[in-house]
Amino acid sequence: MNMPLRLVQPTNQISIEDAPFGTTGLSSLFRHLPLERFAAGTSVFWEGDKATQVFEVVCGMVRAVRLLSDGRRIIVGFLRPGDLLGVSFKDQYVYTVEAVTKVELRRFPRHLFELEIARQPTMRELLFSKLCDEMTAAQDQAVLLSRRSADEKLASFLLRMATRRIGQHMVVDLPMTRQDIADYLGMTIETVSRTTTKFAGSGIVAIADRHIMTILRMDALRSIAEGEECDSWIAPSMAKVRQQTADARQSMDDHGRQPH
């Protein structure tokens, strides 16, 4: 079993009186709790474990994973700083959480978390908003998986993962593996690689390294994600070949219609 690295601070027993309450935001519940560090690839908790803790992601990225009965792996989401783990109405965790990168988390006993949420109306509203965001994300994922083309799926994923702007371009941090992306999008790793290469060859994205991509043509990527029938995103060389083929066909049709 994968185990977390040693705690930054020793874990102390927490009571409702000395927990870090009183400031705004759900993060205030975790602010003064000990940091726990997990190495990339290690598990935070497992699907089916008793849900006794709620976690906040402080640094890094984790993935939420479910295993199907036939052994296939489905990634249901990637979570980043500020996201909560283990907030559920069930007594067991419904997915396994694994560290994609080195991560730092803070944990809060679930029964104390629920007591504080019940005590503070503002916190209840914030948690409700967070749960609504998660439901929306789940619906977006369902829509994403229902898309027919690999182009649409990957374009939507890159737009969702875009994190910061540099000049006119957006940078996409991709600390996960291509296999992770494939498992998230319901594609094969070969299709992910092929589609990524096509986007790069068309001048839509630039691949800085294995884990960083820059969106060069945001309008084209949005068009692809929305499933628009548009050739404006195709690489100039490919567009030229298509036009030449169309012209040749038209010429043959015109010749065929000429009287003999």
Short mmCIF file of C-alpha atoms in Angstrom, two decimals:
data_model
loop_
_atom_site.label_atom_id
_atom_site.label_comp_id
_atom_site.label_asym_id
_atom_site.label_seq_id
_atom_site.Cartn_x
_atom_site.Cartn_y
_atom_site.Cartn_z
CA MET A 1 0.00 0.00 0.00
CA ASN A 2 1.32 3.45 -0.88
CA MET A 3 1.98 5.58 2.15
CA PRO A 4 2.28 9.39 2.49
CA LEU A 5 5.54 11.01 3.38
CA ARG A 6 6.12 12.19 6.92
CA LEU A 7 3.96 15.06 8.20
CA VAL A 8 5.44 18.53 8.18
CA GLN A 9 4.11 18.93 11.72
CA PRO A 10 3.01 16.25 14.16
CA THR A 11 -0.70 15.49 14.09
CA ASN A 12 -2.53 16.61 17.22
CA GLN A 13 -5.97 15.66 18.45
CA ILE A 14 -8.36 18.42 17.34
CA SER A 15 -11.32 19.57 19.34
CA ILE A 16 -14.13 21.80 18.18
CA GLU A 17 -12.89 24.54 20.51
CA ASP A 18 -9.32 24.81 19.22
CA ALA A 19 -10.00 24.19 15.51
CA PRO A 20 -9.19 27.19 13.28
CA PHE A 21 -12.62 28.71 12.82
CA GLY A 22 -13.86 32.25 12.52
CA THR A 23 -12.36 33.62 9.29
CA THR A 24 -14.08 33.61 5.94
CA GLY A 25 -14.00 30.80 3.39
CA LEU A 26 -13.96 27.03 3.69
CA SER A 27 -10.16 27.16 3.66
CA SER A 28 -10.29 28.84 7.06
CA LEU A 29 -11.37 25.51 8.55
CA PHE A 30 -8.06 23.99 7.48
CA ARG A 31 -5.68 26.92 7.74
CA HIS A 32 -3.81 26.01 10.93
CA LEU A 33 -3.99 22.24 10.60
CA PRO A 34 -0.79 20.29 9.90
CA LEU A 35 0.39 19.95 6.32
CA GLU A 36 0.78 16.44 4.97
CA ARG A 37 3.01 15.75 2.00
CA PHE A 38 2.37 12.94 -0.48
CA ALA A 39 4.83 11.85 -3.15
CA ALA A 40 3.67 11.60 -6.76
CA GLY A 41 1.90 8.30 -7.38
CA THR A 42 0.91 7.66 -3.77
CA SER A 43 -2.68 7.28 -2.60
CA VAL A 44 -4.40 9.68 -0.21
CA PHE A 45 -7.34 7.34 0.35
CA TRP A 46 -8.95 4.42 -1.42
CA GLU A 47 -12.40 3.85 -2.87
CA GLY A 48 -14.44 2.01 -0.26
CA ASP A 49 -12.43 3.27 2.72
CA LYS A 50 -14.47 4.65 5.60
CA ALA A 51 -14.94 8.38 4.97
CA THR A 52 -13.66 9.80 8.26
CA GLN A 53 -11.62 12.74 6.94
CA VAL A 54 -12.12 15.76 4.70
CA PHE A 55 -9.05 17.11 2.88
CA GLU A 56 -8.11 20.41 1.29
CA VAL A 57 -5.57 20.47 -1.55
CA VAL A 58 -2.95 23.10 -0.66
CA CYS A 59 -0.33 22.49 -3.34
CA GLY A 60 0.00 20.22 -6.36
CA MET A 61 -2.55 18.10 -8.22
CA VAL A 62 -4.41 14.88 -7.40
CA ARG A 63 -6.61 12.65 -9.52
CA ALA A 64 -9.87 10.98 -8.50
CA VAL A 65 -9.99 7.44 -9.87
CA ARG A 66 -12.62 4.71 -10.10
CA LEU A 67 -11.97 1.12 -11.15
CA LEU A 68 -14.62 -0.74 -13.12
CA SER A 69 -15.44 -4.38 -12.51
CA ASP A 70 -13.53 -5.35 -15.67
CA GLY A 71 -10.38 -3.69 -14.36
CA ARG A 72 -10.51 -0.56 -16.48
CA ARG A 73 -9.54 2.72 -14.84
CA ILE A 74 -11.63 5.87 -15.15
CA ILE A 75 -10.34 9.23 -13.97
CA VAL A 76 -13.33 11.28 -12.87
CA GLY A 77 -11.44 14.49 -12.17
CA PHE A 78 -8.22 16.34 -11.49
CA LEU A 79 -8.18 18.49 -8.35
CA ARG A 80 -5.98 21.49 -7.65
CA PRO A 81 -5.26 23.87 -4.74
CA GLY A 82 -8.43 25.01 -3.01
CA ASP A 83 -10.41 21.89 -3.91
CA LEU A 84 -11.83 19.65 -1.18
CA LEU A 85 -11.64 15.86 -1.04
CA GLY A 86 -13.94 13.47 0.78
CA VAL A 87 -16.95 15.77 1.12
CA SER A 88 -19.73 13.26 0.64
CA PHE A 89 -23.07 12.17 2.05
CA LYS A 90 -21.86 8.56 1.99
CA ASP A 91 -20.04 6.70 4.75
CA GLN A 92 -17.38 5.46 2.32
CA TYR A 93 -15.18 7.25 -0.17
CA VAL A 94 -16.65 6.82 -3.64
CA TYR A 95 -13.30 7.03 -5.45
CA THR A 96 -9.58 6.62 -4.89
CA VAL A 97 -7.48 9.80 -4.73
CA GLU A 98 -3.87 9.66 -5.94
CA ALA A 99 -1.17 12.30 -6.10
CA VAL A 100 -0.31 13.31 -9.66
CA THR A 101 2.56 15.51 -8.48
CA LYS A 102 4.06 16.07 -5.06
CA VAL A 103 1.10 17.42 -3.12
CA GLU A 104 0.43 19.09 0.19
CA LEU A 105 -2.90 18.50 1.91
CA ARG A 106 -4.58 19.42 5.17
CA ARG A 107 -7.03 17.01 6.74
CA PHE A 108 -9.97 17.74 8.99
CA PRO A 109 -11.98 15.08 10.90
CA ARG A 110 -15.26 14.73 9.11
CA HIS A 111 -17.47 14.82 12.21
CA LEU A 112 -15.88 18.10 13.33
CA PHE A 113 -16.14 19.49 9.81
CA GLU A 114 -19.85 18.68 9.71
CA LEU A 115 -20.41 20.18 13.17
CA GLU A 116 -18.80 23.44 12.14
CA ILE A 117 -20.68 23.56 8.84
CA ALA A 118 -23.93 23.08 10.78
CA ARG A 119 -22.96 25.80 13.28
CA GLN A 120 -22.14 28.52 10.76
CA PRO A 121 -24.78 29.46 8.15
CA THR A 122 -22.13 31.17 6.02
CA MET A 123 -20.10 27.98 5.89
CA ARG A 124 -23.21 26.01 4.90
CA GLU A 125 -23.73 28.37 1.97
CA LEU A 126 -20.11 28.07 0.91
CA LEU A 127 -20.21 24.28 1.09
CA PHE A 128 -23.46 24.18 -0.86
CA SER A 129 -21.86 26.35 -3.53
CA LYS A 130 -18.83 24.04 -3.63
CA LEU A 131 -21.04 20.97 -4.01
CA CYS A 132 -22.98 22.67 -6.80
CA ASP A 133 -19.68 23.38 -8.56
CA GLU A 134 -18.78 19.70 -8.27
CA MET A 135 -22.14 18.68 -9.73
CA THR A 136 -21.61 21.09 -12.61
CA ALA A 137 -18.14 19.65 -13.18
CA ALA A 138 -19.60 16.14 -13.23
CA GLN A 139 -22.20 17.20 -15.79
CA ASP A 140 -19.50 18.86 -17.90
CA GLN A 141 -17.52 15.62 -17.77
CA ALA A 142 -20.55 13.65 -18.93
CA VAL A 143 -21.01 16.05 -21.85
CA LEU A 144 -17.31 15.82 -22.64
CA LEU A 145 -17.41 12.03 -22.80
CA SER A 146 -20.49 12.12 -25.00
CA ARG A 147 -18.73 14.18 -27.66
CA ARG A 148 -18.13 12.18 -30.81
CA SER A 149 -14.74 13.40 -31.98
CA ALA A 150 -11.32 13.23 -30.35
CA ASP A 151 -10.72 16.82 -31.49
CA GLU A 152 -13.71 18.10 -29.49
CA LYS A 153 -12.74 16.16 -26.38
CA LEU A 154 -9.12 17.28 -26.31
CA ALA A 155 -9.97 20.90 -27.17
CA SER A 156 -12.50 21.06 -24.32
CA PHE A 157 -9.98 19.52 -21.93
CA LEU A 158 -7.23 22.00 -22.83
CA LEU A 159 -9.60 24.94 -22.38
CA ARG A 160 -10.62 23.63 -18.97
CA MET A 161 -7.01 23.13 -17.89
CA ALA A 162 -5.76 26.54 -19.08
CA THR A 163 -4.38 28.29 -16.00
CA ARG A 164 -2.66 31.55 -16.83
CA ARG A 165 -2.19 34.08 -19.59
CA ILE A 166 1.13 35.11 -21.12
CA GLY A 167 0.59 37.99 -23.50
CA GLN A 168 -2.16 36.95 -25.91
CA HIS A 169 -1.71 33.25 -25.20
CA MET A 170 -2.87 30.87 -22.49
CA VAL A 171 -0.57 28.37 -20.84
CA VAL A 172 -1.86 24.89 -20.03
CA ASP A 173 -0.09 23.01 -17.24
CA LEU A 174 -0.39 19.26 -17.77
CA PRO A 175 1.42 17.51 -14.92
CA MET A 176 -0.51 14.31 -15.56
CA THR A 177 0.57 11.65 -18.05
CA ARG A 178 -0.90 11.13 -21.52
CA GLN A 179 -2.42 7.92 -20.14
CA ASP A 180 -4.15 9.97 -17.42
CA ILE A 181 -5.58 12.28 -20.08
CA ALA A 182 -6.73 9.29 -22.12
CA ASP A 183 -8.45 7.71 -19.11
CA TYR A 184 -10.14 11.02 -18.30
CA LEU A 185 -11.38 11.62 -21.85
CA GLY A 186 -12.35 8.02 -22.63
CA MET A 187 -9.76 7.80 -25.42
CA THR A 188 -6.68 5.73 -26.15
CA ILE A 189 -3.23 7.14 -25.47
CA GLU A 190 -2.46 6.85 -29.19
CA THR A 191 -5.47 9.02 -30.06
CA VAL A 192 -4.47 11.63 -27.46
CA SER A 193 -0.95 11.80 -28.90
CA ARG A 194 -2.17 11.93 -32.50
CA THR A 195 -4.71 14.69 -31.78
CA THR A 196 -2.16 16.71 -29.83
CA THR A 197 0.28 16.46 -32.76
CA LYS A 198 -2.47 17.59 -35.14
CA PHE A 199 -3.25 20.65 -33.01
CA ALA A 200 0.45 21.53 -32.85
CA GLY A 201 0.89 21.04 -36.59
CA SER A 202 -2.08 23.31 -37.23
CA GLY A 203 -0.57 26.11 -35.17
CA ILE A 204 -3.31 25.95 -32.53
CA VAL A 205 -0.97 25.00 -29.70
CA ALA A 206 2.76 25.00 -29.06
CA ILE A 207 4.28 22.21 -27.01
CA ALA A 208 6.97 23.68 -24.75
CA ASP A 209 7.77 20.37 -23.08
CA ARG A 210 6.07 17.18 -21.97
CA HIS A 211 3.89 18.92 -19.40
CA ILE A 212 3.41 22.48 -20.69
CA MET A 213 1.39 23.57 -23.70
CA THR A 214 0.58 27.07 -24.95
CA ILE A 215 -2.69 27.86 -26.70
CA LEU A 216 -1.79 30.04 -29.69
CA ARG A 217 -5.20 30.25 -31.36
CA MET A 218 -7.89 30.39 -28.71
CA ASP A 219 -10.68 31.09 -31.21
CA ALA A 220 -9.84 27.98 -33.20
CA LEU A 221 -9.66 25.80 -30.09
CA ARG A 222 -13.05 27.09 -28.91
CA SER A 223 -14.55 26.39 -32.33
CA ILE A 224 -13.30 22.82 -32.19
CA ALA A 225 -14.56 22.34 -28.62
CA GLU A 226 -18.01 23.57 -29.62
CA GLY A 227 -18.14 21.15 -32.54
CA GLU A 228 -18.38 23.84 -35.19
CA GLU A 229 -17.88 22.73 -38.78
CA CYS A 230 -15.02 25.08 -39.55
CA ASP A 231 -11.83 24.61 -41.56
CA SER A 232 -10.19 27.81 -40.30
CA TRP A 233 -8.16 25.88 -37.71
CA ILE A 234 -6.59 23.50 -40.21
CA ALA A 235 -2.88 23.93 -40.89
CA PRO A 236 -2.20 26.03 -44.03
CA SER A 237 -0.51 23.11 -45.80
CA MET A 238 -3.48 20.83 -45.12
CA ALA A 239 -5.94 23.53 -46.16
CA LYS A 240 -4.04 24.02 -49.45
CA VAL A 241 -4.16 20.30 -50.20
CA ARG A 242 -7.89 20.22 -49.51
CA GLN A 243 -8.49 23.21 -51.78
CA GLN A 244 -6.42 21.65 -54.56
CA THR A 245 -8.40 18.43 -54.24
CA ALA A 246 -11.69 20.32 -54.35
CA ASP A 247 -10.56 22.31 -57.42
CA ALA A 248 -9.53 19.11 -59.18
CA ARG A 249 -12.90 17.50 -58.48
CA GLN A 250 -14.72 20.59 -59.72
CA SER A 251 -12.65 20.60 -62.89
CA MET A 252 -13.47 16.95 -63.53
CA ASP A 253 -17.17 17.61 -62.95
CA ASP A 254 -17.12 20.59 -65.33
CA HIS A 255 -15.32 18.53 -67.97
CA GLY A 256 -17.83 15.75 -67.59
CA ARG A 257 -20.72 18.15 -68.23
CA GLN A 258 -19.24 19.56 -71.46
CA PRO A 259 -21.00 18.45 -74.67
CA HIS A 260 -19.09 15.91 -76.76
#
